[in-house]
CSV table of C-alpha atoms in Angstrom, one decimal:
chain,number,residue,atom,x,y,z
X,1,UNK,CA,5.0,35.4,-13.5
X,2,UNK,CA,7.2,36.7,-10.6
X,3,UNK,CA,9.9,34.3,-9.5
X,4,UNK,CA,8.7,34.4,-5.9
X,5,UNK,CA,5.1,33.5,-6.8
X,6,UNK,CA,6.3,30.8,-9.2
X,7,UNK,CA,8.6,29.3,-6.6
X,8,UNK,CA,5.8,29.3,-3.9
X,9,UNK,CA,3.3,27.6,-6.3
X,10,UNK,CA,5.8,25.1,-7.5
X,11,UNK,CA,6.7,24.2,-3.9
X,12,UNK,CA,3.1,23.8,-2.9
X,13,UNK,CA,2.5,21.5,-5.8
X,14,UNK,CA,5.6,19.5,-5.0
X,15,UNK,CA,4.1,18.9,-1.5
X,16,UNK,CA,0.5,18.2,-2.3
X,17,UNK,CA,0.8,16.1,-5.5
X,18,UNK,CA,2.8,13.3,-4.0
X,19,UNK,CA,0.9,13.3,-0.7
X,20,UNK,CA,-2.6,13.2,-2.4
X,21,UNK,CA,-1.6,10.5,-4.9
X,22,UNK,CA,0.1,8.3,-2.2
X,23,UNK,CA,-3.2,8.4,-0.3
X,24,UNK,CA,-5.1,7.3,-3.4
X,25,UNK,CA,-2.6,4.5,-4.0
X,26,UNK,CA,-2.9,3.2,-0.5
X,27,UNK,CA,-6.7,3.4,-0.5
X,28,UNK,CA,-7.1,1.8,-4.0
X,29,UNK,CA,-4.6,-1.0,-3.0
X,30,UNK,CA,-6.8,-1.8,0.1
X,31,UNK,CA,-9.9,-1.8,-2.1
X,32,UNK,CA,-8.3,-4.2,-4.6
X,33,UNK,CA,-7.8,-6.7,-1.7
X,34,UNK,CA,-11.5,-6.6,-0.9
X,35,UNK,CA,-13.1,-6.2,-4.4
X,36,UNK,CA,-12.2,-7.5,-7.8
X,37,UNK,CA,-12.3,-4.9,-10.5
X,38,UNK,CA,-10.0,-3.9,-13.4
X,39,UNK,CA,-11.0,-0.3,-13.0
X,40,UNK,CA,-9.1,-0.1,-9.7
X,41,UNK,CA,-5.9,-1.3,-11.4
X,42,UNK,CA,-6.2,1.5,-14.0
X,43,UNK,CA,-7.0,4.1,-11.3
X,44,UNK,CA,-3.9,2.8,-9.4
X,45,UNK,CA,-1.8,3.3,-12.5
X,46,UNK,CA,-3.2,6.8,-13.0
X,47,UNK,CA,-2.3,7.7,-9.4
X,48,UNK,CA,1.2,6.2,-9.9
X,49,UNK,CA,1.7,8.4,-13.1
X,50,UNK,CA,0.6,11.5,-11.2
X,51,UNK,CA,2.9,10.5,-8.3
X,52,UNK,CA,5.8,10.6,-10.8
X,53,UNK,CA,4.7,14.0,-11.9
X,54,UNK,CA,4.8,15.1,-8.2
X,55,UNK,CA,8.3,13.7,-7.8
X,56,UNK,CA,9.4,15.7,-10.8
X,57,UNK,CA,7.8,18.7,-9.2
X,58,UNK,CA,10.1,18.2,-6.2
X,59,UNK,CA,13.1,18.0,-8.4
X,60,UNK,CA,12.1,21.1,-10.3
X,61,UNK,CA,11.4,23.0,-7.1
X,62,UNK,CA,14.9,22.1,-5.8
X,63,UNK,CA,16.4,23.1,-9.1
X,64,UNK,CA,14.7,26.5,-8.9
X,65,UNK,CA,16.0,27.0,-5.3
X,66,UNK,CA,19.5,26.2,-6.6
X,67,UNK,CA,19.2,28.9,-9.2
X,68,UNK,CA,18.7,26.5,-12.1
X,69,UNK,CA,22.4,25.8,-12.6
X,70,UNK,CA,21.7,22.2,-13.7
X,71,UNK,CA,19.8,23.5,-16.8
X,72,UNK,CA,23.0,24.9,-18.3
X,73,UNK,CA,23.7,21.4,-19.6
X,74,UNK,CA,21.5,20.4,-22.6
X,75,UNK,CA,21.4,16.7,-21.7
X,76,UNK,CA,20.3,17.4,-18.1
X,77,UNK,CA,17.7,19.8,-19.3
X,78,UNK,CA,16.4,17.3,-21.8
X,79,UNK,CA,16.3,14.6,-19.1
X,80,UNK,CA,14.3,16.9,-16.9
X,81,UNK,CA,11.8,17.6,-19.7
X,82,UNK,CA,11.6,14.0,-20.7
X,83,UNK,CA,11.0,12.8,-17.1
X,84,UNK,CA,8.2,15.3,-16.8
X,85,UNK,CA,6.5,14.4,-20.1
X,86,UNK,CA,6.7,10.6,-19.7
X,87,UNK,CA,4.2,10.4,-16.8
X,88,UNK,CA,2.1,13.0,-18.6
X,89,UNK,CA,1.8,10.7,-21.6
X,90,UNK,CA,1.2,7.8,-19.2
X,91,UNK,CA,-1.7,9.7,-17.6
X,92,UNK,CA,-3.5,10.3,-20.9
X,93,UNK,CA,-3.0,6.7,-22.1
X,94,UNK,CA,-4.3,5.5,-18.7
X,95,UNK,CA,-7.4,7.6,-19.2
X,96,UNK,CA,-7.8,5.9,-22.5
X,97,UNK,CA,-7.6,2.5,-20.9
X,98,UNK,CA,-10.1,3.5,-18.1
X,99,UNK,CA,-12.6,4.8,-20.7
X,100,UNK,CA,-12.1,1.6,-22.9
X,101,UNK,CA,-12.6,-0.5,-19.8
X,102,UNK,CA,-15.9,1.2,-18.9
X,103,UNK,CA,-17.0,1.1,-22.6
X,104,UNK,CA,-16.5,-2.7,-22.7
X,105,UNK,CA,-18.3,-3.1,-19.4
X,106,UNK,CA,-21.4,-1.4,-20.8
X,107,UNK,CA,-21.2,-2.6,-24.4
X,108,UNK,CA,-20.3,-6.2,-23.7
X,109,UNK,CA,-21.3,-7.0,-20.1
X,110,UNK,CA,-21.4,-10.8,-20.7
X,111,UNK,CA,-18.0,-11.0,-22.3
X,112,UNK,CA,-16.4,-8.3,-20.2
X,113,UNK,CA,-14.9,-10.6,-17.5
X,114,UNK,CA,-13.3,-12.8,-20.0
X,115,UNK,CA,-11.9,-9.9,-22.1
X,116,UNK,CA,-10.2,-8.1,-19.3
X,117,UNK,CA,-8.6,-10.7,-17.1
X,118,UNK,CA,-5.1,-10.5,-15.6
X,119,UNK,CA,-3.1,-11.3,-18.7
X,120,UNK,CA,-4.6,-8.5,-21.0
X,121,UNK,CA,-4.4,-6.0,-18.2
X,122,UNK,CA,-0.7,-6.7,-17.5
X,123,UNK,CA,0.0,-6.6,-21.3
X,124,UNK,CA,-1.8,-3.3,-21.8
X,125,UNK,CA,0.0,-1.6,-18.9
X,126,UNK,CA,3.3,-2.8,-20.2
X,127,UNK,CA,2.7,-1.5,-23.6
X,128,UNK,CA,1.4,1.8,-22.1
X,129,UNK,CA,4.6,2.5,-20.2
X,130,UNK,CA,6.8,1.4,-23.1
X,131,UNK,CA,5.0,3.9,-25.4
X,132,UNK,CA,5.2,6.6,-22.7
X,133,UNK,CA,8.9,6.0,-22.2
X,134,UNK,CA,9.6,5.9,-26.0
X,135,UNK,CA,7.6,9.1,-26.8
X,136,UNK,CA,8.7,10.9,-23.6
X,137,UNK,CA,12.4,10.3,-24.2
X,138,UNK,CA,12.6,10.7,-27.9
X,139,UNK,CA,15.0,13.7,-27.8
X,140,UNK,CA,17.4,11.7,-25.8
X,141,UNK,CA,17.0,8.6,-28.0
X,142,UNK,CA,17.1,10.5,-31.3
X,143,UNK,CA,19.8,13.3,-31.1
X,144,UNK,CA,18.4,14.8,-34.3
X,145,UNK,CA,15.5,16.2,-32.3
X,146,UNK,CA,17.8,18.2,-30.0
X,147,UNK,CA,18.5,21.9,-30.5
X,148,UNK,CA,21.9,22.6,-31.8
X,149,UNK,CA,22.0,26.2,-30.5
X,150,UNK,CA,20.9,25.7,-26.9
X,151,UNK,CA,21.2,28.9,-24.9
X,152,UNK,CA,20.8,27.5,-21.4
X,153,UNK,CA,17.1,28.4,-21.1
X,154,UNK,CA,15.4,25.0,-20.2
X,155,UNK,CA,12.2,25.0,-22.1
X,156,UNK,CA,10.6,22.3,-24.4
X,157,UNK,CA,11.1,24.3,-27.6
X,158,UNK,CA,14.4,25.7,-26.5
X,159,UNK,CA,16.0,22.3,-25.9
X,160,UNK,CA,14.2,20.2,-28.5
X,161,UNK,CA,13.1,20.9,-32.0
X,162,UNK,CA,9.5,21.8,-32.8
X,163,UNK,CA,9.1,18.4,-34.6
X,164,UNK,CA,9.2,16.7,-31.2
X,165,UNK,CA,6.2,18.8,-30.0
X,166,UNK,CA,4.3,17.9,-33.2
X,167,UNK,CA,4.9,14.2,-32.5
X,168,UNK,CA,3.6,14.5,-28.9
X,169,UNK,CA,0.7,16.6,-29.8
X,170,UNK,CA,-0.5,15.0,-33.1
X,171,UNK,CA,0.8,11.5,-32.3
X,172,UNK,CA,-0.5,11.2,-28.7
X,173,UNK,CA,-2.6,14.0,-27.3
X,174,UNK,CA,-5.0,14.8,-30.1
X,175,UNK,CA,-5.6,11.2,-31.4
X,176,UNK,CA,-6.2,9.9,-27.8
X,177,UNK,CA,-8.5,12.8,-27.1
X,178,UNK,CA,-10.6,12.1,-30.2
X,179,UNK,CA,-10.8,8.4,-29.3
X,180,UNK,CA,-12.0,9.3,-25.8
X,181,UNK,CA,-14.7,11.6,-27.2
X,182,UNK,CA,-15.9,8.8,-29.5
X,183,UNK,CA,-16.0,6.3,-26.7
X,184,UNK,CA,-18.0,8.6,-24.5
X,185,UNK,CA,-20.4,9.5,-27.3
X,186,UNK,CA,-20.9,5.8,-27.9
X,187,UNK,CA,-21.5,5.0,-24.3
X,188,UNK,CA,-23.9,8.0,-24.1
X,189,UNK,CA,-26.0,6.4,-26.8
X,190,UNK,CA,-26.0,3.1,-25.0
X,191,UNK,CA,-27.0,4.8,-21.8
X,192,UNK,CA,-29.9,6.5,-23.6
X,193,UNK,CA,-31.2,3.3,-25.2
X,194,UNK,CA,-30.9,1.4,-22.0
X,195,UNK,CA,-32.8,4.2,-20.1
X,196,UNK,CA,-35.6,3.9,-22.6
X,197,UNK,CA,-35.7,0.1,-22.3
X,198,UNK,CA,-35.8,0.4,-18.5
X,199,UNK,CA,-38.8,2.8,-18.7
X,200,UNK,CA,-40.6,0.3,-21.0
X,201,UNK,CA,-40.0,-2.8,-18.9
X,202,UNK,CA,-39.3,-3.8,-15.4
X,203,UNK,CA,-35.7,-5.0,-15.1
X,204,UNK,CA,-34.3,-6.9,-12.1
X,205,UNK,CA,-32.7,-4.7,-9.5
X,206,UNK,CA,-29.2,-6.3,-9.6
X,207,UNK,CA,-28.5,-5.8,-13.3
X,208,UNK,CA,-29.9,-2.3,-13.1
X,209,UNK,CA,-27.5,-1.5,-10.2
X,210,UNK,CA,-24.6,-3.0,-12.2
X,211,UNK,CA,-25.3,-0.7,-15.2
X,212,UNK,CA,-25.7,2.3,-12.9
X,213,UNK,CA,-22.3,1.5,-11.3
X,214,UNK,CA,-20.6,1.4,-14.7
X,215,UNK,CA,-22.2,4.7,-15.8
X,216,UNK,CA,-21.1,6.4,-12.6
X,217,UNK,CA,-17.6,5.2,-13.1
X,218,UNK,CA,-17.7,6.4,-16.7
X,219,UNK,CA,-19.0,9.8,-15.5
X,220,UNK,CA,-16.0,10.1,-13.1
X,221,UNK,CA,-13.6,9.2,-16.0
X,222,UNK,CA,-15.3,11.8,-18.2
X,223,UNK,CA,-14.7,14.5,-15.5
X,224,UNK,CA,-11.0,13.5,-15.2
X,225,UNK,CA,-10.7,13.7,-19.0
X,226,UNK,CA,-12.2,17.2,-19.2
X,227,UNK,CA,-9.9,18.4,-16.4
X,228,UNK,CA,-6.9,16.8,-18.2
X,229,UNK,CA,-7.8,18.6,-21.4
X,230,UNK,CA,-8.3,21.9,-19.7
X,231,UNK,CA,-5.0,21.5,-17.8
X,232,UNK,CA,-2.6,20.3,-20.6
X,233,UNK,CA,-4.5,21.6,-23.6
X,234,UNK,CA,-3.3,25.3,-23.3
X,235,UNK,CA,0.3,24.1,-22.9
X,236,UNK,CA,0.2,22.1,-26.1
X,237,UNK,CA,-1.8,24.8,-28.0
X,238,UNK,CA,0.6,27.6,-27.0
X,239,UNK,CA,3.5,25.3,-27.8
X,240,UNK,CA,2.3,24.7,-31.3
X,241,UNK,CA,1.8,28.5,-31.8
X,242,UNK,CA,5.4,29.1,-30.6
X,243,UNK,CA,6.7,26.4,-32.9
X,244,UNK,CA,4.9,27.9,-35.9
X,245,UNK,CA,5.6,31.5,-35.0
X,246,UNK,CA,9.3,31.6,-34.1
X,247,UNK,CA,9.2,35.4,-33.6
X,248,UNK,CA,6.5,35.0,-30.9
X,249,UNK,CA,8.0,35.2,-27.4
X,250,UNK,CA,5.9,32.7,-25.5
X,251,UNK,CA,8.8,31.0,-23.7
X,252,UNK,CA,8.0,32.3,-20.3
X,253,UNK,CA,4.3,31.6,-20.1
X,254,UNK,CA,4.9,28.2,-21.7
X,255,UNK,CA,7.5,27.2,-19.2
X,256,UNK,CA,6.0,28.8,-16.1
X,257,UNK,CA,2.2,29.4,-16.0
X,258,UNK,CA,1.0,26.8,-18.5
X,259,UNK,CA,3.4,24.1,-17.3
X,260,UNK,CA,2.3,24.6,-13.7
X,261,UNK,CA,-1.3,24.4,-14.9
X,262,UNK,CA,-0.5,21.0,-16.5
X,263,UNK,CA,1.2,19.8,-13.4
X,264,UNK,CA,-1.9,20.9,-11.4
X,265,UNK,CA,-3.8,18.2,-13.1
X,266,UNK,CA,-1.9,15.6,-11.1
X,267,UNK,CA,-3.4,17.1,-8.0
X,268,UNK,CA,-6.9,17.4,-9.4
X,269,UNK,CA,-7.2,13.7,-10.3
X,270,UNK,CA,-7.0,12.3,-6.8
X,271,UNK,CA,-9.4,15.0,-5.6
X,272,UNK,CA,-11.9,14.0,-8.3
X,273,UNK,CA,-11.8,10.3,-7.3
X,274,UNK,CA,-12.0,11.3,-3.6
X,275,UNK,CA,-15.2,13.3,-4.4
X,276,UNK,CA,-17.0,11.2,-7.0
X,277,UNK,CA,-16.0,7.6,-6.1
X,278,UNK,CA,-18.0,6.4,-3.1
X,279,UNK,CA,-15.7,3.5,-2.3
X,280,UNK,CA,-12.5,5.6,-2.4
X,281,UNK,CA,-14.2,8.3,-0.4
X,282,UNK,CA,-15.3,6.0,2.3
X,283,UNK,CA,-12.0,4.2,2.6
X,284,UNK,CA,-10.2,7.5,2.5
X,285,UNK,CA,-12.3,8.6,5.5
X,286,UNK,CA,-11.4,5.4,7.4
X,287,UNK,CA,-7.7,5.9,6.6
X,288,UNK,CA,-7.9,9.5,7.9
X,289,UNK,CA,-9.7,8.1,11.0
X,290,UNK,CA,-12.8,10.1,10.3
X,291,UNK,CA,-16.0,8.7,11.7
X,292,UNK,CA,-19.5,9.4,10.6
X,293,UNK,CA,-21.8,11.4,12.8
X,294,UNK,CA,-23.2,9.3,15.6
X,295,UNK,CA,-20.4,6.6,15.5
X,296,UNK,CA,-18.7,7.6,18.7
X,297,UNK,CA,-17.4,5.5,21.6
X,298,UNK,CA,-19.3,5.2,24.9
X,299,UNK,CA,-18.7,8.3,27.0
X,300,UNK,CA,-19.6,6.9,30.4
X,301,UNK,CA,-20.7,3.8,32.3
X,302,UNK,CA,-23.8,4.3,34.4
X,303,UNK,CA,-24.2,2.3,37.7
X,304,UNK,CA,-27.6,2.1,39.2
X,305,UNK,CA,-29.0,0.9,42.5
X,306,UNK,CA,-32.6,-0.1,42.8
X,307,UNK,CA,-34.0,0.1,46.3
X,308,UNK,CA,-37.5,-1.4,46.9
X,309,UNK,CA,-39.6,-0.3,49.8
X,310,UNK,CA,-41.4,-3.6,50.2
X,311,UNK,CA,-38.7,-5.3,52.2
X,312,UNK,CA,-36.8,-6.6,49.1
X,313,UNK,CA,-33.1,-6.7,48.9
X,314,UNK,CA,-31.3,-3.9,47.0
X,315,UNK,CA,-30.5,-4.9,43.4
X,316,UNK,CA,-27.7,-3.4,41.4
X,317,UNK,CA,-27.2,-3.1,37.7
X,318,UNK,CA,-24.9,-1.5,35.2
X,319,UNK,CA,-25.3,-0.1,31.7
X,320,UNK,CA,-23.2,1.8,29.2
X,321,UNK,CA,-24.2,4.3,26.6
X,322,UNK,CA,-23.3,7.6,25.0
X,323,UNK,CA,-24.9,11.0,25.0
X,324,UNK,CA,-26.1,10.5,21.5
X,325,UNK,CA,-27.7,7.1,22.1
X,326,UNK,CA,-31.5,7.0,21.7
X,327,UNK,CA,-31.8,3.9,23.8
X,328,UNK,CA,-29.6,1.6,25.8
X,329,UNK,CA,-29.6,-2.2,26.3
X,330,UNK,CA,-30.1,-2.2,30.0
X,331,UNK,CA,-32.4,-4.7,31.7
X,332,UNK,CA,-33.9,-3.4,35.0
X,333,UNK,CA,-34.4,-5.9,37.8
X,334,UNK,CA,-38.1,-6.5,38.6
X,335,UNK,CA,-39.5,-5.0,41.7
X,336,UNK,CA,-43.0,-4.7,43.2
X,337,UNK,CA,-44.3,-1.7,45.0
X,338,UNK,CA,-42.4,1.6,45.2
X,339,UNK,CA,-38.9,1.5,43.7
X,340,UNK,CA,-36.2,4.0,44.2
X,341,UNK,CA,-33.4,4.1,41.5
X,342,UNK,CA,-30.1,5.7,42.4
X,343,UNK,CA,-27.7,6.4,39.4
X,344,UNK,CA,-24.0,7.1,39.6
X,345,UNK,CA,-21.8,7.9,36.6
X,346,UNK,CA,-18.2,6.7,36.2
């Protein structure tokens, strides 16, 4: 990829990723004040992880503009790689928690509120970030995973040994992906059985709405997981090929194109939730001061003067409305005989 194009794309990502995820964080935080739901906490955590990716994008873009002199040092290069991988690991583990949360909500609806209260959620998020930090910073924690013949080219397989990539791929990425697939297959079976039961019997509207809400949330999580796999999957697959085939020269696409594709996922996630989550979409519209069609302020105040020809005194009234109103709440004074109404707009 040409350096200019790479720099432009990296700069765009460094602008849009933090902005988009900050918007999601603000919206979800406001939603959490109004509604109780563990799903919002996990979505907030996912947006926070993506925000960290965006912050690292800014650091990488600045490094690129400064000719990458910082990468000459192995420790700084490893720190940059580890700080980029840690939120990535946090993202995929958060997707696991989101899917597990939806699975429990559908599988055990009666026990779900007791299973996922405040204490288990805080504990699960603490463990999540501890695992993310440990796996993300393994080359710095264990010097044996560092390359001894570092040449100054800051890439994952050029600063760390291939064993580290195997740990990330086969210890985190693939196992979590398999668990996610199993969870969604299981929920799909539950959805099918409940759909058949609904067709056979008449269920109350409220439980039916609750089940539909859980399935919609799970559908959104599934879309996020697919996008995550398509974004980061090529990076890990090419990385494994490069680790196995040392003579293959895949350093440039691995570092540039595929890593940018992985970082792009942190911009896709907030877009998905903005499109598929009704609550987030509506609150985002309010935050951006977007009003629905027809919800406009009054454009004018109409003064009217009713003149009756039967010797009655003139009567005045006032009403307000907008050009889009179908009717206005104006009560006309009563008059007998011929009436003349004079309107003035202010």
